[in-house]
Short mmCIF file of C-alpha atoms in Angstrom, two decimals:
data_model
loop_
_atom_site.label_atom_id
_atom_site.label_comp_id
_atom_site.label_asym_id
_atom_site.label_seq_id
_atom_site.Cartn_x
_atom_site.Cartn_y
_atom_site.Cartn_z
CA UNK S 33 -23.86 7.13 -13.11
CA UNK S 34 -23.19 7.09 -8.75
CA UNK S 35 -21.41 4.12 -9.37
CA UNK S 36 -19.06 5.46 -11.51
CA UNK S 37 -18.93 8.98 -8.94
CA UNK S 38 -18.65 6.30 -6.23
CA UNK S 39 -16.24 4.30 -7.94
CA UNK S 40 -13.93 8.27 -9.37
CA UNK S 41 -13.92 9.19 -5.75
CA UNK S 42 -13.02 6.42 -4.18
CA UNK S 43 -9.70 6.48 -6.77
CA UNK S 44 -9.32 10.40 -6.06
CA UNK S 45 -9.18 9.84 -2.27
CA UNK S 46 -6.55 6.75 -3.29
CA UNK S 47 -4.33 9.03 -5.12
CA UNK S 48 -4.48 11.80 -2.88
CA UNK S 49 -3.88 9.21 0.43
CA UNK S 50 -0.96 7.70 -1.05
CA UNK S 51 0.22 11.09 -2.42
CA UNK S 52 0.06 12.25 1.17
CA UNK S 53 1.47 9.07 2.84
CA UNK S 54 4.29 8.60 0.14
CA UNK S 55 5.91 11.99 0.58
CA UNK S 56 5.75 13.01 3.58
CA UNK S 57 6.78 9.33 5.49
CA UNK S 58 8.24 6.82 3.01
CA UNK S 59 10.55 9.03 0.48
CA UNK S 60 13.69 9.18 2.28
CA UNK S 61 15.15 13.04 3.21
CA UNK S 62 12.31 14.69 0.85
CA UNK S 63 13.38 14.11 -1.36
CA UNK S 64 10.67 14.91 -4.59
CA UNK S 65 8.95 11.73 -6.60
CA UNK S 66 12.41 11.70 -9.28
CA UNK S 67 14.37 10.06 -7.04
CA UNK S 68 15.91 7.28 -8.07
CA UNK S 69 17.80 4.87 -4.90
CA UNK S 70 21.01 2.66 -6.06
CA UNK S 71 22.49 -0.38 -3.86
CA UNK S 72 26.53 -1.93 -4.27
CA UNK S 73 26.50 -4.43 -5.50
CA UNK S 74 30.18 -4.93 -7.32
CA UNK S 75 33.64 -3.65 -5.67
CA UNK S 76 34.53 -0.50 -7.86
CA UNK S 77 38.35 1.94 -7.04
CA UNK S 78 35.95 4.83 -8.92
CA UNK S 79 35.51 8.23 -6.97
CA UNK S 80 32.58 10.92 -7.11
CA UNK S 81 35.34 12.67 -9.52
CA UNK S 82 35.17 10.35 -11.94
CA UNK S 83 31.30 9.43 -11.83
CA UNK S 84 29.83 12.65 -11.80
CA UNK S 85 30.52 15.61 -13.30
CA UNK S 86 28.43 18.15 -11.50
CA UNK S 87 29.70 20.62 -14.54
CA UNK S 88 27.12 18.87 -16.78
CA UNK S 89 23.72 18.92 -14.14
CA UNK S 90 22.02 22.42 -13.20
CA UNK S 91 19.67 21.53 -10.48
CA UNK S 92 21.27 17.74 -9.26
CA UNK S 93 21.33 16.34 -5.48
CA UNK S 94 23.24 12.93 -4.54
CA UNK S 95 23.21 11.71 -1.06
CA UNK S 96 26.31 8.52 -0.51
CA UNK S 97 25.23 6.85 2.13
CA UNK S 98 28.52 5.75 4.39
CA UNK S 99 27.88 2.36 5.82
CA UNK S 100 26.08 2.54 8.73
CA UNK S 101 28.00 5.81 9.34
CA UNK S 102 26.62 8.59 10.82
CA UNK S 103 28.01 10.65 7.47
CA UNK S 104 26.92 11.14 4.22
CA UNK S 105 28.33 12.57 1.12
CA UNK S 106 26.12 15.27 -0.57
CA UNK S 107 26.51 17.59 -3.74
CA UNK S 108 23.32 19.50 -4.34
CA UNK S 109 23.14 21.91 -6.82
CA UNK S 110 19.48 23.54 -5.86
CA UNK S 111 21.02 24.21 -2.35
CA UNK S 112 17.73 21.93 -0.59
CA UNK S 113 19.38 21.41 2.28
CA UNK S 114 20.58 24.83 3.31
CA UNK S 115 17.39 26.71 2.09
CA UNK S 116 14.70 24.20 3.89
CA UNK S 117 17.39 24.17 7.31
CA UNK S 118 17.39 26.31 10.24
CA UNK S 119 20.83 27.78 9.63
CA UNK S 120 22.10 30.95 11.91
CA UNK S 121 23.69 34.05 9.72
CA UNK S 122 27.14 35.10 10.30
CA UNK S 123 28.49 36.13 7.62
CA UNK S 124 32.32 35.01 6.62
CA UNK S 125 32.13 32.37 9.33
CA UNK S 126 29.27 29.99 8.01
CA UNK S 127 28.80 29.31 3.90
CA UNK S 128 27.49 26.14 1.96
CA UNK S 129 29.33 24.34 -0.53
CA UNK S 130 30.43 25.86 -3.09
CA UNK S 131 31.63 25.01 -6.41
CA UNK S 132 34.97 25.69 -6.03
CA UNK S 133 34.95 22.79 -2.95
CA UNK S 134 33.46 20.67 -5.95
CA UNK S 135 35.53 21.25 -8.15
CA UNK S 136 38.57 20.55 -5.52
CA UNK S 137 37.13 17.85 -3.68
CA UNK S 138 37.98 19.99 -0.56
CA UNK S 139 37.46 18.02 2.56
CA UNK S 140 34.61 19.67 4.18
CA UNK S 141 31.16 20.23 5.71
CA UNK S 142 28.26 21.24 7.93
CA UNK S 143 27.24 20.32 11.49
CA UNK S 144 23.89 18.72 12.03
CA UNK S 145 21.52 18.45 14.72
CA UNK S 146 23.93 18.33 17.27
CA UNK S 147 25.13 21.45 17.60
CA UNK S 148 25.44 25.04 19.08
CA UNK S 149 24.69 28.28 16.29
CA UNK S 150 25.80 30.82 18.48
CA UNK S 151 28.83 28.98 19.83
CA UNK S 152 30.74 29.50 16.41
CA UNK S 153 33.87 28.69 17.81
CA UNK S 154 33.18 25.27 18.80
CA UNK S 155 31.71 24.28 15.37
CA UNK S 156 34.88 25.94 13.50
CA UNK S 157 36.82 23.49 15.88
CA UNK S 158 34.72 19.86 14.95
CA UNK S 159 36.99 20.02 12.04
CA UNK S 160 39.31 17.68 14.05
CA UNK S 161 36.94 15.01 15.19
CA UNK S 162 35.27 14.42 11.65
CA UNK S 163 38.90 15.23 10.67
CA UNK S 164 38.01 18.35 7.87
CA UNK S 165 39.14 20.93 7.29
CA UNK S 166 36.81 22.95 7.61
CA UNK S 167 33.56 22.85 9.33
CA UNK S 168 31.59 25.40 7.36
CA UNK S 169 28.17 25.39 9.44
CA UNK S 170 26.06 24.15 11.94
CA UNK S 171 22.30 23.22 10.17
CA UNK S 172 19.49 21.59 11.38
CA UNK S 173 16.44 20.27 9.75
CA UNK S 174 14.38 17.05 10.37
CA UNK S 175 15.43 15.19 7.01
CA UNK S 176 19.12 14.44 8.94
CA UNK S 177 17.63 13.45 12.69
CA UNK S 178 15.38 11.02 10.95
CA UNK S 179 18.46 9.03 9.50
CA UNK S 180 20.77 10.31 12.48
CA UNK S 181 23.35 12.16 10.66
CA UNK S 182 25.99 14.22 12.40
CA UNK S 183 27.76 15.40 9.85
CA UNK S 184 26.76 16.32 6.07
CA UNK S 185 30.00 16.38 3.82
CA UNK S 186 31.46 17.39 0.39
CA UNK S 187 30.71 14.08 -1.91
CA UNK S 188 33.52 15.00 -3.67
CA UNK S 189 36.25 14.42 -0.55
CA UNK S 190 34.07 10.91 1.02
CA UNK S 191 36.54 7.63 -0.30
CA UNK S 192 32.81 6.96 -2.68
CA UNK S 193 34.42 2.84 -2.42
CA UNK S 194 32.77 2.89 1.07
CA UNK S 195 29.40 4.40 0.02
CA UNK S 196 26.79 1.83 0.12
CA UNK S 197 23.69 3.64 -1.00
CA UNK S 198 22.44 6.72 -3.83
CA UNK S 199 20.20 8.68 -3.46
CA UNK S 200 19.58 10.92 -6.55
CA UNK S 201 17.47 12.99 -7.29
CA UNK S 202 16.34 16.71 -9.68
CA UNK S 203 14.01 18.57 -10.70
CA UNK S 204 15.03 17.31 -14.35
CA UNK S 205 14.13 13.37 -14.71
CA UNK S 206 16.88 13.46 -17.67
CA UNK S 207 18.82 14.47 -15.10
CA UNK S 208 18.43 12.02 -12.48
CA UNK S 209 18.53 8.95 -15.44
CA UNK S 210 22.01 10.51 -16.69
CA UNK S 211 23.50 10.43 -13.52
CA UNK S 212 22.08 6.83 -13.02
CA UNK S 213 22.77 5.16 -16.29
CA UNK S 214 26.80 6.11 -14.81
CA UNK S 215 26.42 4.99 -11.11
CA UNK S 216 25.02 1.65 -12.65
CA UNK S 217 28.72 1.68 -14.71
CA UNK S 218 29.79 1.81 -11.93
CA UNK S 219 28.78 -0.89 -9.54
CA UNK S 220 25.34 0.21 -8.83
CA UNK S 221 21.98 -1.19 -8.64
CA UNK S 222 18.30 0.69 -9.51
CA UNK S 223 16.32 -0.71 -5.89
CA UNK S 224 12.59 -0.24 -7.21
CA UNK S 225 10.44 1.91 -5.74
CA UNK S 226 8.04 -0.88 -3.98
CA UNK S 227 5.92 0.85 -1.24
CA UNK S 228 3.39 -1.92 -0.61
CA UNK S 229 0.53 0.02 0.93
CA UNK S 230 -2.66 -1.42 1.91
CA UNK S 231 -6.57 0.04 0.15
CA UNK S 232 -7.78 -0.26 3.58
CA UNK S 233 -4.57 1.46 5.71
CA UNK S 234 -4.68 4.35 3.00
CA UNK S 235 -8.18 5.45 3.29
CA UNK S 236 -7.66 4.90 7.88
CA UNK S 237 -4.70 6.64 7.55
CA UNK S 238 -5.62 9.52 5.43
CA UNK S 239 -8.41 9.57 8.52
CA UNK S 240 -5.65 11.18 10.86
CA UNK S 241 -4.02 13.37 8.38
CA UNK S 242 -4.76 16.67 7.63
CA UNK S 243 -8.13 18.52 6.77
CA UNK S 244 -7.57 18.09 2.39
CA UNK S 245 -7.38 14.09 2.98
CA UNK S 246 -9.84 13.94 5.99
CA UNK S 247 -12.64 16.23 3.68
CA UNK S 248 -11.91 13.62 0.23
CA UNK S 249 -12.26 10.65 2.83
CA UNK S 250 -15.27 11.97 4.38
CA UNK S 251 -17.14 13.07 0.85
CA UNK S 252 -16.18 9.18 -1.06
CA UNK S 253 -17.66 7.94 2.45
CA UNK S 254 -21.15 9.94 2.05
CA UNK S 255 -20.94 9.66 -1.87
CA UNK S 256 -20.99 5.88 -0.73
CA UNK S 257 -23.63 5.68 1.06
CA UNK S 258 -25.92 7.79 -0.79
CA UNK S 259 -25.15 5.29 -3.98
CA UNK S 260 -25.35 2.80 -1.21
CA UNK S 261 -28.95 4.19 -0.95
CA UNK S 262 -29.90 4.89 -4.00
CA UNK S 263 -29.54 1.00 -4.62
CA UNK S 264 -32.21 0.30 -2.80
CA UNK S 265 -34.66 2.74 -4.42
CA UNK S 266 -33.10 1.65 -8.18
CA UNK S 267 -34.70 -2.20 -7.33
CA UNK S 268 -37.79 -1.14 -6.25
CA UNK S 269 -38.78 0.26 -9.76
CA UNK S 270 -38.67 -3.91 -11.00
CA UNK S 271 -40.31 -5.75 -8.19
CA UNK S 272 -43.25 -5.60 -11.00
CA UNK S 273 -41.19 -7.38 -12.89
CA UNK S 274 -39.83 -9.63 -10.61
CA UNK S 275 -43.41 -9.99 -10.28
CA UNK S 276 -44.09 -11.03 -14.09
CA UNK S 277 -41.31 -13.54 -14.13
CA UNK S 278 -42.70 -15.17 -11.24
CA UNK S 279 -45.54 -15.28 -12.55
CA UNK S 280 -43.62 -17.14 -15.78
CA UNK S 281 -41.92 -19.65 -14.04
CA UNK S 282 -39.27 -17.39 -13.09
CA UNK S 283 -37.61 -19.18 -9.97
CA UNK S 284 -34.80 -17.56 -7.70
CA UNK S 285 -32.16 -19.37 -8.65
CA UNK S 286 -32.38 -18.04 -12.65
CA UNK S 287 -32.77 -14.42 -12.09
CA UNK S 288 -30.17 -14.05 -8.93
CA UNK S 289 -28.35 -15.50 -12.32
CA UNK S 290 -29.19 -12.63 -14.19
CA UNK S 291 -28.61 -10.19 -12.29
CA UNK S 292 -25.49 -11.54 -11.09
CA UNK S 293 -24.17 -11.41 -14.86
CA UNK S 294 -25.59 -8.15 -15.50
CA UNK S 295 -24.48 -6.78 -12.42
CA UNK S 296 -20.96 -8.06 -13.33
CA UNK S 297 -21.04 -6.95 -16.94
CA UNK S 298 -22.16 -2.49 -15.92
CA UNK S 299 -19.28 -2.96 -13.67
CA UNK S 300 -17.01 -4.23 -16.01
CA UNK S 301 -18.06 -1.51 -18.23
CA UNK S 302 -17.36 1.44 -15.59
CA UNK S 303 -14.21 0.29 -14.16
CA UNK S 304 -12.84 0.62 -17.49
CA UNK S 305 -14.47 3.95 -17.56
CA UNK S 306 -13.13 4.27 -14.44
CA UNK S 307 -9.34 3.70 -15.42
CA UNK S 308 -9.47 7.23 -17.86
CA UNK S 309 -8.68 8.78 -14.16
CA UNK S 310 -5.50 7.37 -14.21
CA UNK S 311 -4.68 8.72 -17.58
CA UNK S 312 -5.73 12.32 -15.67
CA UNK S 313 -3.75 11.43 -13.16
CA UNK S 314 -0.86 10.58 -15.49
CA UNK S 315 -1.12 14.30 -17.83
CA UNK S 316 -0.93 16.59 -14.17
CA UNK S 317 1.67 14.47 -13.21
CA UNK S 318 0.31 13.51 -10.24
CA UNK S 319 0.33 9.62 -10.79
CA UNK S 320 0.67 8.26 -7.28
CA UNK S 321 -2.16 4.67 -6.48
CA UNK S 322 -0.26 1.90 -8.34
CA UNK S 323 -2.61 -0.73 -10.91
CA UNK S 324 -2.83 -3.00 -8.60
CA UNK S 325 -4.76 -0.19 -5.97
CA UNK S 326 -6.83 0.39 -9.02
CA UNK S 327 -8.07 -2.78 -9.60
CA UNK S 328 -8.51 -3.62 -5.30
CA UNK S 329 -10.81 -0.32 -5.42
CA UNK S 330 -12.62 -1.69 -9.07
CA UNK S 331 -12.96 -5.59 -7.25
CA UNK S 332 -14.58 -4.08 -3.55
CA UNK S 333 -16.71 -2.03 -6.36
CA UNK S 334 -18.08 -5.23 -7.85
CA UNK S 335 -18.41 -7.17 -4.27
CA UNK S 336 -20.54 -3.85 -3.66
CA UNK S 337 -23.02 -4.29 -6.44
CA UNK S 338 -23.21 -7.95 -7.04
CA UNK S 339 -23.95 -8.31 -2.99
CA UNK S 340 -26.13 -4.88 -3.25
CA UNK S 341 -27.98 -7.36 -5.92
CA UNK S 342 -28.60 -9.73 -4.74
CA UNK S 343 -29.36 -7.97 -1.20
CA UNK S 344 -32.39 -5.96 -3.04
CA UNK S 345 -32.85 -8.62 -5.25
CA UNK S 346 -33.48 -11.29 -2.54
CA UNK S 347 -36.38 -8.54 -0.67
CA UNK S 348 -37.98 -8.12 -3.33
CA UNK S 349 -38.30 -11.38 -4.43
CA UNK S 350 -40.11 -12.23 -0.45
CA UNK S 351 -41.83 -8.95 -1.25
CA UNK S 352 -43.81 -10.49 -3.88
CA UNK S 353 -43.98 -13.62 -2.80
CA UNK S 354 -45.82 -12.25 -0.03
CA UNK S 355 -48.59 -10.45 -1.90
CA UNK S 356 -48.93 -13.78 -4.13
CA UNK S 357 -49.86 -15.55 -1.06
CA UNK S 358 -52.34 -12.89 -0.08
CA UNK S 359 -53.46 -12.87 -3.32
#
């Protein structure tokens, strides 16, 4: 049971650590886990208006990257990037994208990061630099800073034929699927989310993260140490069986083969039980570790069980051997 508890603790720790790494470092533009990334594979003449009708959506977010430009096109029906930004409140001067902007394809946008909130005139006159009808705001957010973005423009006003990558997100996964399908029909292809995380790095990285990750990692380590300690006590109960086996002609190799086989079978059974944890993660919608990570953790537990069984058998075999010589 302690082996199963250790297994489950490692799975919980790994899942939480992976979630933290993905959400804080690997998910672009601080999007949700629903996000989809697409890249252009075929040139088309279709513009954003021809592909995405924003009236069909309620919570859709689309970020369209233009080659290596420092400008991106944005459709933000959640107003996510407005609410999360540092901004100056200037009624009748500053605003965010409106439905009229999206409908008309108005060439408007907001400056990010390198702007002076107070100097409204300077912000407004920068429209000439970016060739826009209006600069509607000056916002600061690390989201744009990390991607070296200087201007965020109404997606319906950019030349969509120059867009090379698109990120789609929504609180409604069906909206993501619908928008993704339309973009694929117009020359884009979906890119798989391959985070390629090392199991060792997951646990080491969790020690340098927040208190929750550190607590789970230390708790898992404590349970693992307890499991190793209890394994020695567990095998001590079987000293007499090892002694009897020696008396009836049993040798170390046969005992080791039998012990390893039983240990492997028990480990396999415990791994199957631990697999139910993945279903629990899926049920509560917090499934972050992939099956490869799960298998590596199970392999680690199998090796630990075999090593502990071998070491304990060796120790108690020698002990019974010494007792036999003395007698």
